[in-house]
């Protein structure tokens, strides 16, 4: 059973467009993390959100944690080809294991 | 500061064989977690080692086993390989072995079972 559901699964957009990726769960998480993974590489941590309602910005990326700490979103403004990759959300539900979603595969074309 | 490294990069085995994957944790980290990432999926937690002891385990059979050494490096061993074991195996290191630690991932070992 996948604790975290990500949507959309695939996204292909042109450079300059905006996009939003969603991460949803029926479970409450103490924190949620967003990672980006490129082919042949391990996931790289982008941000951790901890407080319900929290918004964090990382240059053109905006991350939001839902008030009930069950969902999160990632918004990218003016996407660039360098944003291409697999975006994964992950969270600690209980214990030591990070639970990952299946990811959103983003392709940004020039 | 040296990041997480894994070896080998790629590996091809046949069904029924055994495999050992290796991970060197980031400098200053004492906890190692292993994940399996099948094609098109997110990583799945296998187990975690903290101070040379297994600290938690995911839904994987006993033929998946591990070790952590005094220098905090780690091995993942898989016996009696099955076709479904083909995946990217990721190692992640962190500092304290506590809940919600920030984990830093290595580049992974791509295992193909024929």
PDB file of C-alpha atoms in Angstrom:
ATOM      1  CA  UNK A   1       0.000   0.000   0.000  1.00  0.00           C
ATOM      2  CA  UNK A   2       1.383   3.386  -1.051  1.00  0.00           C
ATOM      3  CA  UNK A   3       1.029   5.833   1.825  1.00  0.00           C
ATOM      4  CA  UNK A   4       1.835   8.818  -0.364  1.00  0.00           C
ATOM      5  CA  UNK A   5       0.107   9.367  -3.717  1.00  0.00           C
ATOM      6  CA  UNK A   6       1.729  11.743  -6.164  1.00  0.00           C
ATOM      7  CA  UNK A   7       0.107  13.390  -9.157  1.00  0.00           C
ATOM      8  CA  UNK A   8       0.520  13.771 -11.976  1.00  0.00           C
ATOM      9  CA  UNK A   9       2.727  10.764 -12.696  1.00  0.00           C
ATOM     10  CA  UNK A  10       4.210  12.378 -15.819  1.00  0.00           C
ATOM     11  CA  UNK A  11       4.431  15.988 -16.901  1.00  0.00           C
ATOM     12  CA  UNK A  12       5.894  17.384 -20.118  1.00  0.00           C
ATOM     13  CA  UNK A  13       5.969  21.159 -20.462  1.00  0.00           C
ATOM     14  CA  UNK A  14       7.800  23.876 -22.336  1.00  0.00           C
ATOM     15  CA  UNK A  15      10.394  26.178 -20.842  1.00  0.00           C
ATOM     16  CA  UNK A  16       8.811  29.146 -19.102  1.00  0.00           C
ATOM     17  CA  UNK A  17       5.594  27.403 -18.058  1.00  0.00           C
ATOM     18  CA  UNK A  18       4.442  27.014 -14.465  1.00  0.00           C
ATOM     19  CA  UNK A  19       3.487  23.693 -12.884  1.00  0.00           C
ATOM     20  CA  UNK A  20       2.276  22.175  -9.648  1.00  0.00           C
ATOM     21  CA  UNK A  21       2.917  18.662  -8.359  1.00  0.00           C
ATOM     22  CA  UNK A  22       0.819  17.155  -5.593  1.00  0.00           C
ATOM     23  CA  UNK A  23       1.541  14.685  -2.806  1.00  0.00           C
ATOM     24  CA  UNK A  24      -1.456  13.347  -0.876  1.00  0.00           C
ATOM     25  CA  UNK A  25      -2.071  10.885   1.921  1.00  0.00           C
ATOM     26  CA  UNK A  26      -4.800   9.789   4.307  1.00  0.00           C
ATOM     27  CA  UNK A  27      -2.150   9.605   7.039  1.00  0.00           C
ATOM     28  CA  UNK A  28      -0.656  12.390   9.099  1.00  0.00           C
ATOM     29  CA  UNK A  29       3.073  12.932   8.743  1.00  0.00           C
ATOM     30  CA  UNK A  30       5.390  14.579  11.253  1.00  0.00           C
ATOM     31  CA  UNK A  31       7.275  16.039   8.297  1.00  0.00           C
ATOM     32  CA  UNK A  32       7.372  15.743   4.531  1.00  0.00           C
ATOM     33  CA  UNK A  33      10.396  15.978   2.313  1.00  0.00           C
ATOM     34  CA  UNK A  34      10.756  16.670  -1.390  1.00  0.00           C
ATOM     35  CA  UNK A  35      13.573  15.147  -3.407  1.00  0.00           C
ATOM     36  CA  UNK A  36      14.690  15.429  -7.022  1.00  0.00           C
ATOM     37  CA  UNK A  37      16.275  12.432  -8.675  1.00  0.00           C
ATOM     38  CA  UNK A  38      18.094  12.454 -12.000  1.00  0.00           C
ATOM     39  CA  UNK A  39      18.740   9.326 -14.085  1.00  0.00           C
ATOM     40  CA  UNK A  40      21.525   7.191 -12.615  1.00  0.00           C
ATOM     41  CA  UNK A  41      21.648   9.237  -9.414  1.00  0.00           C
ATOM     42  CA  UNK A  42      20.252   9.003  -5.924  1.00  0.00           C
ATOM     43  CA  UNK A  43      17.546  11.379  -4.691  1.00  0.00           C
ATOM     44  CA  UNK A  44      18.751  14.821  -3.605  1.00  0.00           C
ATOM     45  CA  UNK A  45      16.873  16.554  -0.799  1.00  0.00           C
ATOM     46  CA  UNK A  46      15.243  19.839  -1.831  1.00  0.00           C
ATOM     47  CA  UNK A  47      13.298  20.780   1.287  1.00  0.00           C
ATOM     48  CA  UNK A  48      11.716  19.508   4.508  1.00  0.00           C
ATOM     49  CA  UNK A  49       8.385  20.919   5.707  1.00  0.00           C
ATOM     50  CA  UNK A  50       7.435  20.343   9.308  1.00  0.00           C
ATOM     51  CA  UNK A  51       4.625  22.669  10.402  1.00  0.00           C
ATOM     52  CA  UNK A  52       1.070  22.428   9.065  1.00  0.00           C
ATOM     53  CA  UNK A  53       0.436  25.287   6.641  1.00  0.00           C
ATOM     54  CA  UNK A  54       4.152  25.952   6.200  1.00  0.00           C
ATOM     55  CA  UNK A  55       5.344  27.475   2.926  1.00  0.00           C
ATOM     56  CA  UNK A  56       8.995  27.317   1.893  1.00  0.00           C
ATOM     57  CA  UNK A  57      10.601  28.855  -1.167  1.00  0.00           C
ATOM     58  CA  UNK A  58      13.737  27.710  -2.921  1.00  0.00           C
ATOM     59  CA  UNK A  59      14.386  30.110  -5.812  1.00  0.00           C
ATOM     60  CA  UNK A  60      11.617  29.300  -8.350  1.00  0.00           C
ATOM     61  CA  UNK A  61      10.291  26.370  -6.289  1.00  0.00           C
ATOM     62  CA  UNK A  62       7.544  26.851  -3.685  1.00  0.00           C
ATOM     63  CA  UNK A  63       6.666  24.050  -1.278  1.00  0.00           C
ATOM     64  CA  UNK A  64       3.549  23.954   0.872  1.00  0.00           C
ATOM     65  CA  UNK A  65       2.565  21.573   3.682  1.00  0.00           C
ATOM     66  CA  UNK A  66      -1.155  21.108   4.232  1.00  0.00           C
ATOM     67  CA  UNK A  67      -2.752  22.375   7.424  1.00  0.00           C
ATOM     68  CA  UNK A  68      -3.570  18.826   8.527  1.00  0.00           C
ATOM     69  CA  UNK A  69      -0.065  17.584   7.588  1.00  0.00           C
ATOM     70  CA  UNK A  70      -1.514  15.000   5.199  1.00  0.00           C
ATOM     71  CA  UNK A  71      -0.581  16.614   1.899  1.00  0.00           C
ATOM     72  CA  UNK A  72       1.961  18.821   0.215  1.00  0.00           C
ATOM     73  CA  UNK A  73       2.499  20.584  -3.084  1.00  0.00           C
ATOM     74  CA  UNK A  74       5.460  21.745  -5.124  1.00  0.00           C
ATOM     75  CA  UNK A  75       5.002  24.674  -7.500  1.00  0.00           C
ATOM     76  CA  UNK A  76       7.652  25.587 -10.053  1.00  0.00           C
ATOM     77  CA  UNK A  77       7.533  29.019 -11.675  1.00  0.00           C
ATOM     78  CA  UNK A  78       8.982  29.548 -15.144  1.00  0.00           C
ATOM     79  CA  UNK A  79      10.320  26.014 -15.505  1.00  0.00           C
ATOM     80  CA  UNK A  80      13.723  25.518 -17.104  1.00  0.00           C
ATOM     81  CA  UNK A  81      15.250  22.445 -18.790  1.00  0.00           C
ATOM     82  CA  UNK A  82      17.486  22.033 -15.729  1.00  0.00           C
ATOM     83  CA  UNK A  83      14.350  21.303 -13.674  1.00  0.00           C
ATOM     84  CA  UNK A  84      13.880  18.030 -15.572  1.00  0.00           C
ATOM     85  CA  UNK A  85      13.902  15.023 -13.273  1.00  0.00           C
ATOM     86  CA  UNK A  86      11.876  12.772 -10.999  1.00  0.00           C
ATOM     87  CA  UNK A  87      10.307  14.634  -8.076  1.00  0.00           C
ATOM     88  CA  UNK A  88       9.650  12.480  -5.041  1.00  0.00           C
ATOM     89  CA  UNK A  89       7.809  13.304  -1.864  1.00  0.00           C
ATOM     90  CA  UNK A  90       8.617  11.305   1.267  1.00  0.00           C
ATOM     91  CA  UNK A  91       7.650  11.374   4.891  1.00  0.00           C
ATOM     92  CA  UNK A  92       8.099   9.756   8.258  1.00  0.00           C
ATOM     93  CA  UNK A  93       4.759   8.288   9.349  1.00  0.00           C
ATOM     94  CA  UNK A  94       6.178   6.418  12.310  1.00  0.00           C
ATOM     95  CA  UNK A  95       9.496   4.798  13.016  1.00  0.00           C
ATOM     96  CA  UNK A  96      12.668   5.181  11.036  1.00  0.00           C
ATOM     97  CA  UNK A  97      11.538   4.430   7.502  1.00  0.00           C
ATOM     98  CA  UNK A  98      11.064   7.156   4.934  1.00  0.00           C
ATOM     99  CA  UNK A  99       7.880   6.439   2.960  1.00  0.00           C
ATOM    100  CA  UNK A 100       8.149   7.596  -0.631  1.00  0.00           C
ATOM    101  CA  UNK A 101       5.544   8.315  -3.267  1.00  0.00           C
ATOM    102  CA  UNK A 102       6.015   6.920  -6.778  1.00  0.00           C
ATOM    103  CA  UNK A 103       7.208  10.271  -8.020  1.00  0.00           C
ATOM    104  CA  UNK A 104       6.354  12.757 -10.748  1.00  0.00           C
ATOM    105  CA  UNK A 105       8.540  12.580 -13.820  1.00  0.00           C
ATOM    106  CA  UNK A 106       8.997  16.117 -15.200  1.00  0.00           C
ATOM    107  CA  UNK A 107      10.354  16.930 -18.646  1.00  0.00           C
ATOM    108  CA  UNK A 108      10.971  20.562 -19.549  1.00  0.00           C
ATOM    109  CA  UNK A 109      11.768  21.171 -23.199  1.00  0.00           C
ATOM    110  CA  UNK A 110      13.445  24.329 -24.557  1.00  0.00           C
TER     111      UNK A 110
ATOM    112  CA  UNK B   1      33.344  16.380   3.299  1.00  0.00           C
ATOM    113  CA  UNK B   2      32.904  13.093   1.428  1.00  0.00           C
ATOM    114  CA  UNK B   3      29.383  12.183   0.365  1.00  0.00           C
ATOM    115  CA  UNK B   4      27.753   8.764   0.357  1.00  0.00           C
ATOM    116  CA  UNK B   5      29.422   6.340  -2.028  1.00  0.00           C
ATOM    117  CA  UNK B   6      28.219   2.966  -3.256  1.00  0.00           C
ATOM    118  CA  UNK B   7      29.844   0.095  -5.102  1.00  0.00           C
ATOM    119  CA  UNK B   8      29.592  -1.386  -7.563  1.00  0.00           C
ATOM    120  CA  UNK B   9      27.729   0.969  -9.886  1.00  0.00           C
ATOM    121  CA  UNK B  10      26.175  -1.801 -11.930  1.00  0.00           C
ATOM    122  CA  UNK B  11      25.889  -5.534 -11.407  1.00  0.00           C
ATOM    123  CA  UNK B  12      24.419  -8.407 -13.411  1.00  0.00           C
ATOM    124  CA  UNK B  13      23.583 -11.692 -11.677  1.00  0.00           C
ATOM    125  CA  UNK B  14      21.538 -14.762 -12.487  1.00  0.00           C
ATOM    126  CA  UNK B  15      18.579 -16.106 -10.573  1.00  0.00           C
ATOM    127  CA  UNK B  16      19.562 -18.036  -7.442  1.00  0.00           C
ATOM    128  CA  UNK B  17      22.909 -16.295  -6.997  1.00  0.00           C
ATOM    129  CA  UNK B  18      23.931 -14.152  -4.043  1.00  0.00           C
ATOM    130  CA  UNK B  19      25.040 -10.512  -4.152  1.00  0.00           C
ATOM    131  CA  UNK B  20      26.763  -8.062  -1.798  1.00  0.00           C
ATOM    132  CA  UNK B  21      26.407  -4.317  -2.228  1.00  0.00           C
ATOM    133  CA  UNK B  22      28.549  -1.822  -0.341  1.00  0.00           C
ATOM    134  CA  UNK B  23      28.013   1.671   1.031  1.00  0.00           C
ATOM    135  CA  UNK B  24      30.310   4.206   2.648  1.00  0.00           C
ATOM    136  CA  UNK B  25      28.421   6.737   4.709  1.00  0.00           C
ATOM    137  CA  UNK B  26      28.987  10.471   4.683  1.00  0.00           C
ATOM    138  CA  UNK B  27      31.666  11.701   7.041  1.00  0.00           C
ATOM    139  CA  UNK B  28      30.287  12.160  10.560  1.00  0.00           C
ATOM    140  CA  UNK B  29      27.219   9.969   9.984  1.00  0.00           C
ATOM    141  CA  UNK B  30      26.573   6.852  12.077  1.00  0.00           C
ATOM    142  CA  UNK B  31      23.347   5.535  10.542  1.00  0.00           C
ATOM    143  CA  UNK B  32      22.794   3.804   7.224  1.00  0.00           C
ATOM    144  CA  UNK B  33      19.473   2.977   5.579  1.00  0.00           C
ATOM    145  CA  UNK B  34      18.959   0.838   2.499  1.00  0.00           C
ATOM    146  CA  UNK B  35      16.191   1.277  -0.067  1.00  0.00           C
ATOM    147  CA  UNK B  36      15.098  -0.644  -3.162  1.00  0.00           C
ATOM    148  CA  UNK B  37      13.809   1.366  -6.115  1.00  0.00           C
ATOM    149  CA  UNK B  38      12.151  -0.651  -8.860  1.00  0.00           C
ATOM    150  CA  UNK B  39      11.713   0.924 -12.271  1.00  0.00           C
ATOM    151  CA  UNK B  40       8.979   3.558 -12.223  1.00  0.00           C
ATOM    152  CA  UNK B  41       8.555   3.368  -8.458  1.00  0.00           C
ATOM    153  CA  UNK B  42       9.653   5.363  -5.452  1.00  0.00           C
ATOM    154  CA  UNK B  43      12.278   3.896  -3.123  1.00  0.00           C
ATOM    155  CA  UNK B  44      11.073   1.248  -0.652  1.00  0.00           C
ATOM    156  CA  UNK B  45      12.696   0.970   2.789  1.00  0.00           C
ATOM    157  CA  UNK B  46      14.592  -2.276   3.364  1.00  0.00           C
ATOM    158  CA  UNK B  47      16.269  -1.703   6.737  1.00  0.00           C
ATOM    159  CA  UNK B  48      18.350   0.684   8.790  1.00  0.00           C
ATOM    160  CA  UNK B  49      21.544   0.144  10.782  1.00  0.00           C
ATOM    161  CA  UNK B  50      22.575   2.287  13.732  1.00  0.00           C
ATOM    162  CA  UNK B  51      25.749   1.610  15.674  1.00  0.00           C
ATOM    163  CA  UNK B  52      26.163  -1.772  13.979  1.00  0.00           C
ATOM    164  CA  UNK B  53      22.674  -3.017  14.921  1.00  0.00           C
ATOM    165  CA  UNK B  54      19.541  -3.312  12.786  1.00  0.00           C
ATOM    166  CA  UNK B  55      17.322  -0.433  13.864  1.00  0.00           C
ATOM    167  CA  UNK B  56      14.195  -1.094  11.809  1.00  0.00           C
ATOM    168  CA  UNK B  57      13.101  -3.229   8.869  1.00  0.00           C
ATOM    169  CA  UNK B  58      10.639  -2.861   6.030  1.00  0.00           C
ATOM    170  CA  UNK B  59       8.545  -5.538   4.358  1.00  0.00           C
ATOM    171  CA  UNK B  60      11.411  -7.544   2.862  1.00  0.00           C
ATOM    172  CA  UNK B  61      12.115 -11.271   3.327  1.00  0.00           C
ATOM    173  CA  UNK B  62      15.014 -12.579   5.457  1.00  0.00           C
ATOM    174  CA  UNK B  63      17.123 -13.281   2.372  1.00  0.00           C
ATOM    175  CA  UNK B  64      17.786  -9.540   2.461  1.00  0.00           C
ATOM    176  CA  UNK B  65      20.345  -9.008   5.214  1.00  0.00           C
ATOM    177  CA  UNK B  66      22.847  -6.378   6.155  1.00  0.00           C
ATOM    178  CA  UNK B  67      25.840  -5.415   8.207  1.00  0.00           C
ATOM    179  CA  UNK B  68      27.257  -2.189   9.538  1.00  0.00           C
ATOM    180  CA  UNK B  69      30.932  -1.945  10.400  1.00  0.00           C
ATOM    181  CA  UNK B  70      32.702   0.069  13.136  1.00  0.00           C
ATOM    182  CA  UNK B  71      33.556   2.772  10.584  1.00  0.00           C
ATOM    183  CA  UNK B  72      29.782   2.989   9.837  1.00  0.00           C
ATOM    184  CA  UNK B  73      30.106   1.635   6.313  1.00  0.00           C
ATOM    185  CA  UNK B  74      27.519  -0.987   5.425  1.00  0.00           C
ATOM    186  CA  UNK B  75      26.757  -3.991   3.260  1.00  0.00           C
ATOM    187  CA  UNK B  76      23.489  -5.252   1.832  1.00  0.00           C
ATOM    188  CA  UNK B  77      23.410  -8.970   1.074  1.00  0.00           C
ATOM    189  CA  UNK B  78      20.721 -10.643  -0.981  1.00  0.00           C
ATOM    190  CA  UNK B  79      20.572 -14.442  -1.200  1.00  0.00           C
ATOM    191  CA  UNK B  80      18.721 -16.616  -3.691  1.00  0.00           C
ATOM    192  CA  UNK B  81      18.216 -13.775  -6.147  1.00  0.00           C
ATOM    193  CA  UNK B  82      14.872 -13.534  -7.933  1.00  0.00           C
ATOM    194  CA  UNK B  83      14.019 -11.705 -11.139  1.00  0.00           C
ATOM    195  CA  UNK B  84      11.974  -9.165  -9.152  1.00  0.00           C
ATOM    196  CA  UNK B  85      15.096  -8.186  -7.203  1.00  0.00           C
ATOM    197  CA  UNK B  86      16.222  -6.245 -10.285  1.00  0.00           C
ATOM    198  CA  UNK B  87      16.236  -2.633  -9.102  1.00  0.00           C
ATOM    199  CA  UNK B  88      18.315   0.363  -8.090  1.00  0.00           C
ATOM    200  CA  UNK B  89      19.565  -0.156  -4.527  1.00  0.00           C
ATOM    201  CA  UNK B  90      20.075   3.076  -2.649  1.00  0.00           C
ATOM    202  CA  UNK B  91      22.006   3.663   0.511  1.00  0.00           C
ATOM    203  CA  UNK B  92      21.366   6.723   2.661  1.00  0.00           C
ATOM    204  CA  UNK B  93      23.318   7.931   5.653  1.00  0.00           C
ATOM    205  CA  UNK B  94      22.254  10.147   8.525  1.00  0.00           C
ATOM    206  CA  UNK B  95      23.534  11.258  11.892  1.00  0.00           C
ATOM    207  CA  UNK B  96      21.686   9.976  14.887  1.00  0.00           C
ATOM    208  CA  UNK B  97      19.419   7.071  13.980  1.00  0.00           C
ATOM    209  CA  UNK B  98      16.451   8.950  15.312  1.00  0.00           C
ATOM    210  CA  UNK B  99      13.080   9.535  13.739  1.00  0.00           C
ATOM    211  CA  UNK B 100      12.937  12.208  11.031  1.00  0.00           C
ATOM    212  CA  UNK B 101      16.680  12.399  10.517  1.00  0.00           C
ATOM    213  CA  UNK B 102      17.728  13.997   7.253  1.00  0.00           C
ATOM    214  CA  UNK B 103      19.047  11.228   5.024  1.00  0.00           C
ATOM    215  CA  UNK B 104      21.656  11.746   2.316  1.00  0.00           C
ATOM    216  CA  UNK B 105      21.527   9.319  -0.564  1.00  0.00           C
ATOM    217  CA  UNK B 106      24.285   7.717  -2.578  1.00  0.00           C
ATOM    218  CA  UNK B 107      24.096   7.253  -6.360  1.00  0.00           C
ATOM    219  CA  UNK B 108      22.848   3.682  -6.058  1.00  0.00           C
ATOM    220  CA  UNK B 109      23.807   0.275  -7.409  1.00  0.00           C
ATOM    221  CA  UNK B 110      21.835  -0.936 -10.428  1.00  0.00           C
ATOM    222  CA  UNK B 111      21.256  -4.692 -10.015  1.00  0.00           C
ATOM    223  CA  UNK B 112      19.972  -6.743 -12.926  1.00  0.00           C
ATOM    224  CA  UNK B 113      18.912 -10.348 -12.294  1.00  0.00           C
ATOM    225  CA  UNK B 114      18.638 -12.554 -15.388  1.00  0.00           C
TER     226      UNK B 114
END
